[in-house]
Amino acid sequence: MSNNHTLVAFVKTTYHFFPNLLSWINTIKDPRDTAKTNYPLKDLILVGLLLFIFKLGARRQIKFRLNDPILIKNLQCVFQYKSEKMSHGDTLNELLCKINPDNLSNIRILMIRRALRMKCFEKYRFLDKYYLLVIDGTGHLCFSKRHCDQCLKKKLKNGEIIYYHPVLEAKLILPFGMALSLETEFIENTDPSASRQDCELKACYRLLPRIKSRFPQLKICIVLDSLFANQQIIGMAEKYNWKYIINFKSGSIPTIAQEFEALLPLQPENKLTYRQKDICQDYKWVTEIEHEGHLVNVLSCHETKKNEAPKKFVWLTNLNVTQKNCFIIGNEGGRKRWKIENEGFNMQKNGGYNLEHAYSSNVLAVKNFYLLLQIAHIIAQFMEYGLLGKKVIRKVYGSVRNVAYKLLEEFKSAFLDNSAIDCLNKKIWVSFDTQ
């Protein structure tokens, strides 16, 4: 393996999958007085992406870890970085305080659309037809004192009051592990006259129409927690011609739970037992339960595993459940919801991206830093599952976090000249490491 293998993989990945990334960034209107600026907007956005790609963990680390002459020369050569020195983290923050987050959100949309047009994920579709979109909320920032007017407020059991900023994420989940951010809805109190705080459910009502408007033709199967098991979510999914798999608890919609138990003995043919080594899964389902004008299918799975307590899973779905696909709907659909936690939120919180760190105190900048993190994570995953490969990462780097550290090291030591760039511009074939 060459001394600059990681750097080459990163540049080739960016050039191959997102060749228009820099031009997309250039479409953002600079809100500053350009006569009084030292760093172009594109340079600062690029530095913001590198903050997360290199997993620096804090804005102030830009000054201490990126202010390197060879790194700057490489940025100039590879990404048309115009500045002669590295910007300060505060300069980046000042810009992000003034930019509408929709600009960075649109770049993320363009990245996902580009990957879809390249048919990168076509052979990994759920049931060979649908793109699996998992929607779930997570904590972002938390403060002991009110941070801004949009803060949500919660009183803990010990009497302590916290102020926090959660988000609702829609991630495109692929069976081999990639979790790509497709859309974000920030959960915040924007209406001072509202009697109740904003919440995940309200955010979902805002998020789903936006996904439909930005991906109108995409065949989607949304996967949701039991919190979202209600008539309005089901109605929106059917209106948009989407499929849905919603985790179901009897208390969510009691009438459906009662109908399921009553009709189950009347459909004895709707069952399947799957055994593999120490695991046994018993599937049962009831089709076409009427609920407020919608026909809903209910699929249950009772799982027993050696030396473990039995588990039961129940899902609502509008997919046609059969003996041929019930196992896939349950295991490759409904139970993939945990992927957004592990490959998504957990990686971004504990894998070096430092999601829960307050990169700024400004409301707009907080959102922009969050979106830069999502874009950086998309690029990193294409590199990690593509040109590097998970097997190589485990064997050579030891961990995904070490890939970022090695990349930064190579940016500072391996100078890329014009001849090297010509080689990097050559067309390549990339296949994903799905093991």
C-alpha positions in Angstrom: 0.0 0.0 0.0 1.4 3.4 -1.0 2.2 6.2 1.5 -0.6 8.3 0.2 -3.2 5.5 -0.4 -5.8 7.2 1.9 -5.4 10.6 0.3 -5.7 9.1 -3.2 -8.8 7.2 -2.1 -10.4 10.3 -0.7 -9.7 12.5 -3.7 -10.8 9.7 -6.2 -14.0 9.1 -4.2 -14.9 12.8 -4.3 -14.0 13.3 -8.0 -15.9 10.1 -9.0 -19.1 10.4 -7.0 -19.4 14.2 -6.6 -17.4 15.9 -9.4 -19.7 19.0 -9.2 -19.3 19.4 -5.4 -17.2 22.6 -5.7 -19.5 24.2 -8.3 -22.5 23.4 -6.0 -20.7 25.2 -3.2 -20.1 28.1 -5.5 -23.8 28.6 -6.0 -24.2 29.7 -2.4 -24.5 33.5 -2.3 -22.0 35.1 0.0 -23.8 37.2 2.6 -20.7 39.0 3.6 -19.2 42.3 2.3 -16.7 40.7 -0.1 -14.5 43.8 0.0 -13.8 43.1 3.6 -13.3 39.3 3.4 -10.0 37.5 3.3 -11.3 34.0 2.6 -13.7 33.0 -0.3 -16.9 31.3 0.7 -15.9 28.1 -1.1 -12.7 27.9 0.9 -14.5 28.3 4.2 -17.2 25.7 3.4 -14.4 23.3 2.3 -12.6 23.9 5.7 -16.0 23.2 7.4 -16.2 19.8 5.6 -12.6 19.0 6.5 -13.4 19.7 10.1 -15.6 16.6 10.1 -13.8 14.5 7.5 -10.6 14.7 9.6 -12.7 14.3 12.8 -11.1 17.2 14.5 -13.8 17.3 17.2 -13.9 21.0 17.8 -13.9 24.2 15.7 -10.7 25.6 17.4 -8.7 22.6 16.2 -8.8 24.0 12.7 -6.1 26.5 13.7 -3.9 24.0 15.4 -4.2 21.0 13.1 -4.9 22.3 9.6 -2.5 25.3 9.5 0.1 23.3 7.5 1.8 24.5 4.3 1.8 21.1 2.5 -1.9 20.5 3.4 -2.8 24.0 2.0 -0.8 23.3 -1.2 -2.7 20.0 -1.6 -6.0 21.7 -1.1 -5.0 24.3 -3.7 -4.1 21.6 -6.1 -7.0 19.2 -5.5 -9.9 21.4 -4.5 -9.0 24.8 -5.9 -8.4 26.3 -2.5 -7.6 30.0 -3.2 -6.3 31.2 0.1 -2.6 31.1 1.0 -3.2 30.2 4.6 -5.7 28.3 6.7 -8.7 30.2 7.9 -9.5 30.4 11.7 -12.5 28.5 13.0 -14.1 31.7 14.2 -14.0 33.0 10.6 -15.9 29.9 9.5 -18.4 30.4 12.3 -19.0 34.0 11.3 -19.9 32.9 7.8 -22.2 30.0 9.0 -24.0 32.5 11.2 -25.2 34.3 8.0 -25.9 31.4 5.6 -29.4 30.0 5.2 -29.2 26.2 6.1 -31.2 25.4 3.0 -28.1 26.0 0.9 -26.2 23.2 2.5 -29.3 21.0 2.6 -29.6 21.5 -1.1 -26.0 20.3 -1.7 -26.8 17.2 0.3 -29.9 16.6 -1.9 -27.7 17.0 -5.1 -25.2 14.5 -3.7 -27.9 11.9 -3.1 -29.5 12.5 -6.4 -26.2 12.1 -8.1 -25.6 8.7 -6.4 -29.1 7.6 -7.4 -28.6 8.6 -11.0 -25.4 6.6 -11.0 -27.5 3.7 -9.9 -25.0 3.1 -7.0 -27.6 1.5 -4.8 -30.0 -0.1 -7.4 -29.0 -3.7 -6.7 -29.3 -3.2 -2.9 -33.0 -2.1 -3.0 -35.4 -3.5 -0.5 -37.5 -6.3 -2.1 -35.6 -5.4 -5.3 -37.8 -2.3 -5.7 -37.8 0.1 -2.8 -35.2 2.4 -1.2 -35.3 1.9 2.6 -35.7 5.2 4.3 -35.5 5.0 8.1 -36.8 8.0 10.0 -36.0 8.6 13.7 -35.1 11.4 16.1 -32.0 11.9 18.2 -30.5 14.4 20.6 -28.2 17.0 19.1 -27.4 19.7 21.7 -28.2 20.0 25.4 -27.7 22.9 27.8 -28.2 23.5 31.5 -29.4 27.1 30.7 -31.6 28.3 27.9 -29.5 28.6 24.8 -32.1 30.4 22.6 -35.8 31.0 22.1 -36.1 27.8 20.0 -34.8 25.5 22.8 -37.0 22.7 24.0 -37.4 22.4 27.8 -37.5 19.2 29.9 -37.7 18.6 33.6 -35.8 15.5 34.7 -36.8 13.1 37.5 -34.2 14.7 39.8 -35.9 18.1 39.3 -33.1 19.4 37.0 -34.3 21.4 34.0 -32.4 21.0 30.7 -32.7 22.8 27.4 -32.1 20.8 24.3 -32.2 20.7 20.5 -33.2 17.3 19.0 -33.4 16.6 15.3 -35.5 14.2 13.1 -33.4 12.4 10.5 -34.3 10.5 7.4 -31.5 8.2 6.4 -31.2 6.0 3.3 -30.2 2.6 4.8 -28.3 0.1 2.7 -28.2 -3.6 3.8 -24.4 -3.7 4.1 -24.2 -0.8 6.5 -24.2 2.6 4.8 -26.6 5.1 6.5 -26.8 8.3 4.3 -28.5 11.4 5.5 -31.2 12.4 3.0 -33.2 15.0 4.9 -33.3 16.7 8.3 -36.0 18.4 10.3 -34.8 20.5 13.2 -37.2 20.1 16.2 -37.5 23.6 17.7 -40.0 26.0 19.3 -40.6 28.5 16.6 -44.1 29.7 17.6 -44.0 31.6 21.0 -47.8 31.4 21.2 -48.0 27.6 20.9 -49.4 25.8 23.9 -47.2 22.7 23.4 -43.6 22.3 22.4 -42.4 21.0 19.1 -41.9 17.2 18.9 -40.8 14.3 16.7 -44.3 13.7 15.4 -44.9 17.3 14.4 -41.5 17.3 12.8 -42.4 14.2 10.8 -45.5 15.9 9.4 -43.2 18.6 8.1 -40.5 16.3 6.9 -42.5 13.8 4.8 -43.9 16.4 2.3 -40.4 17.8 1.8 -39.0 14.4 1.0 -41.7 13.8 -1.5 -41.2 17.2 -3.2 -37.4 16.6 -3.5 -37.6 13.0 -4.6 -41.0 12.8 -6.3 -40.3 9.7 -8.4 -38.3 7.7 -5.9 -39.8 4.4 -4.8 -39.5 4.6 -1.0 -40.4 2.3 1.9 -40.3 4.3 5.1 -39.4 2.6 8.4 -40.7 4.2 11.6 -40.9 3.8 15.3 -44.2 3.1 17.1 -44.4 6.8 17.9 -45.4 7.4 14.3 -48.1 4.7 14.2 -51.2 6.8 13.5 -53.7 7.5 10.8 -52.1 10.7 9.6 -48.7 9.1 8.9 -50.3 6.1 7.2 -52.4 8.5 5.1 -49.4 10.6 4.0 -47.5 7.4 3.0 -50.4 6.2 0.9 -50.9 9.6 -0.7 -47.3 9.7 -1.8 -47.4 6.1 -3.1 -44.8 5.0 -0.5 -44.7 1.7 1.3 -44.3 1.8 5.1 -43.2 -0.5 7.9 -44.1 0.9 11.3 -43.1 -0.7 14.6 -46.4 -1.4 16.4 -47.4 -1.5 20.0 -50.9 -2.4 21.1 -51.4 1.0 22.8 -50.6 2.9 19.6 -53.8 2.0 17.8 -55.8 -0.3 20.2 -58.5 -1.1 17.6 -55.9 -2.5 15.2 -54.4 -4.6 18.0 -57.8 -6.0 18.9 -58.6 -6.8 15.2 -55.3 -8.5 14.8 -55.9 -10.8 17.8 -59.5 -11.5 16.7 -58.7 -12.3 13.0 -55.5 -14.3 13.6 -57.3 -17.6 14.2 -59.4 -17.0 11.0 -56.3 -16.8 8.8 -54.4 -20.0 9.9 -52.5 -20.2 6.6 -50.7 -16.9 7.3 -47.8 -18.2 9.3 -44.2 -19.3 8.7 -41.5 -20.8 11.0 -37.9 -20.0 10.2 -35.1 -21.9 11.9 -31.4 -21.2 11.6 -28.8 -22.7 14.1 -29.9 -21.4 17.5 -32.6 -19.0 16.2 -36.2 -19.8 15.7 -38.6 -17.1 14.3 -42.4 -17.7 14.2 -44.2 -15.3 11.8 -47.9 -14.7 11.8 -49.8 -12.0 10.0 -53.3 -10.6 9.3 -54.1 -8.7 6.1 -56.4 -5.9 5.2 -57.5 -4.7 8.6 -59.6 -1.6 8.1 -58.6 1.6 10.0 -60.2 4.9 9.2 -60.4 4.3 5.5 -57.0 2.5 5.2 -56.3 -1.2 4.8 -53.4 -2.2 7.1 -51.5 -5.4 7.3 -50.1 -6.6 10.6 -47.0 -8.8 10.8 -45.7 -10.3 14.0 -42.5 -12.2 14.7 -41.8 -14.2 17.9 -38.1 -15.0 18.1 -36.4 -17.4 20.4 -32.7 -17.7 20.7 -30.5 -20.0 22.8 -29.6 -18.5 26.2 -31.6 -15.4 25.5 -35.1 -14.2 26.5 -37.7 -14.5 23.8 -38.4 -11.4 21.7 -41.6 -10.2 20.0 -41.8 -7.8 17.1 -44.9 -6.4 15.5 -45.2 -4.1 12.5 -47.9 -2.3 10.5 -47.3 -2.3 6.8 -49.0 -1.8 3.4 -46.7 -4.3 1.8 -48.4 -7.4 0.6 -47.2 -10.0 3.2 -46.8 -13.6 2.0 -44.9 -16.7 3.1 -42.2 -15.7 0.5 -41.5 -12.3 1.8 -42.5 -12.1 5.5 -38.9 -13.0 6.6 -37.5 -10.2 4.4 -40.1 -7.6 5.5 -39.3 -8.4 9.2 -35.5 -8.8 9.1 -34.4 -6.7 6.1 -37.1 -4.1 6.6 -38.6 -3.5 10.1 -35.5 -4.6 12.1 -33.2 -2.4 10.0 -34.4 0.5 12.0 -31.5 0.0 14.4 -29.1 0.9 11.6 -30.0 4.5 11.9 -28.9 4.3 15.5 -25.6 2.3 15.0 -24.3 3.3 11.6 -26.0 6.7 11.8 -26.3 8.4 15.2 -23.9 6.4 17.2 -21.1 6.8 14.6 -21.7 10.5 14.4 -21.8 10.9 18.2 -19.0 8.5 19.2 -17.0 7.9 16.1 -15.1 11.2 15.9 -17.7 13.5 14.4 -18.7 14.7 17.8 -22.3 15.4 16.9 -23.4 16.5 20.3 -20.6 19.1 20.6 -21.7 22.7 20.3 -19.7 23.9 17.3 -21.4 27.3 17.7 -23.8 29.2 19.9 -25.6 30.8 17.0 -28.8 29.1 15.9 -28.1 29.3 12.2 -24.5 28.2 12.5 -25.5 25.2 14.7 -27.8 24.0 11.8 -25.1 24.6 9.2 -22.4 22.8 11.2 -24.9 19.9 11.6 -25.4 19.8 7.8 -21.7 20.0 7.1 -21.3 17.0 9.3 -23.9 15.0 7.4 -22.3 15.9 4.0 -18.8 14.9 5.3 -20.2 11.6 6.7 -21.7 10.8 3.2 -18.4 11.4 1.5 -16.5 9.3 4.2 -18.9 6.4 3.8 -18.5 6.3 0.0 -14.7 6.1 0.6 -14.9 3.6 3.5 -17.2 1.2 1.7 -15.8 1.9 -1.7 -12.1 2.3 -2.6 -10.9 1.5 0.9 -13.3 -1.3 1.9 -14.2 -2.4 5.4 -11.9 -5.4 5.3 -8.9 -3.2 4.5 -9.9 -0.7 7.2 -10.1 -3.4 9.9 -6.8 -5.0 8.8 -4.6 -1.9 7.9 -6.1 1.0 9.9 -7.6 -0.8 12.9 -10.7 1.4 13.0 -12.7 3.8 10.9 -11.6 6.7 13.2 -8.0 5.9 12.3 -8.8 6.4 8.6 -9.5 10.1 9.3 -6.3 10.5 11.3 -4.3 8.8 8.5 -6.0 11.0 5.9 -4.9 14.1 7.7 -1.4 12.8 8.1 -1.1 12.1 4.4 -2.5 15.6 3.5 0.4 17.0 5.5 3.1 14.8 4.1 2.3 13.6 0.6 2.4 16.6 -1.8 0.3 16.1 -5.0 1.5 17.8 -8.1 -0.3 18.4 -11.4 0.8 15.0 -12.8 -0.7 13.2 -9.8 -4.0 15.2 -10.3 -4.1 14.1 -13.9 -4.0 10.4 -12.7 -6.7 11.1 -10.1 -9.0 12.5 -12.8 -9.0 9.3 -14.7 -12.3 7.3 -14.7 -12.5 4.5 -12.3 -14.8 1.7 -11.3 -16.0 1.5 -7.7 -17.7 -1.4 -6.1 -18.9 -1.4 -2.5 -17.5 -3.7 0.2 -20.7 -5.4 1.4 -19.1 -7.9 3.7 
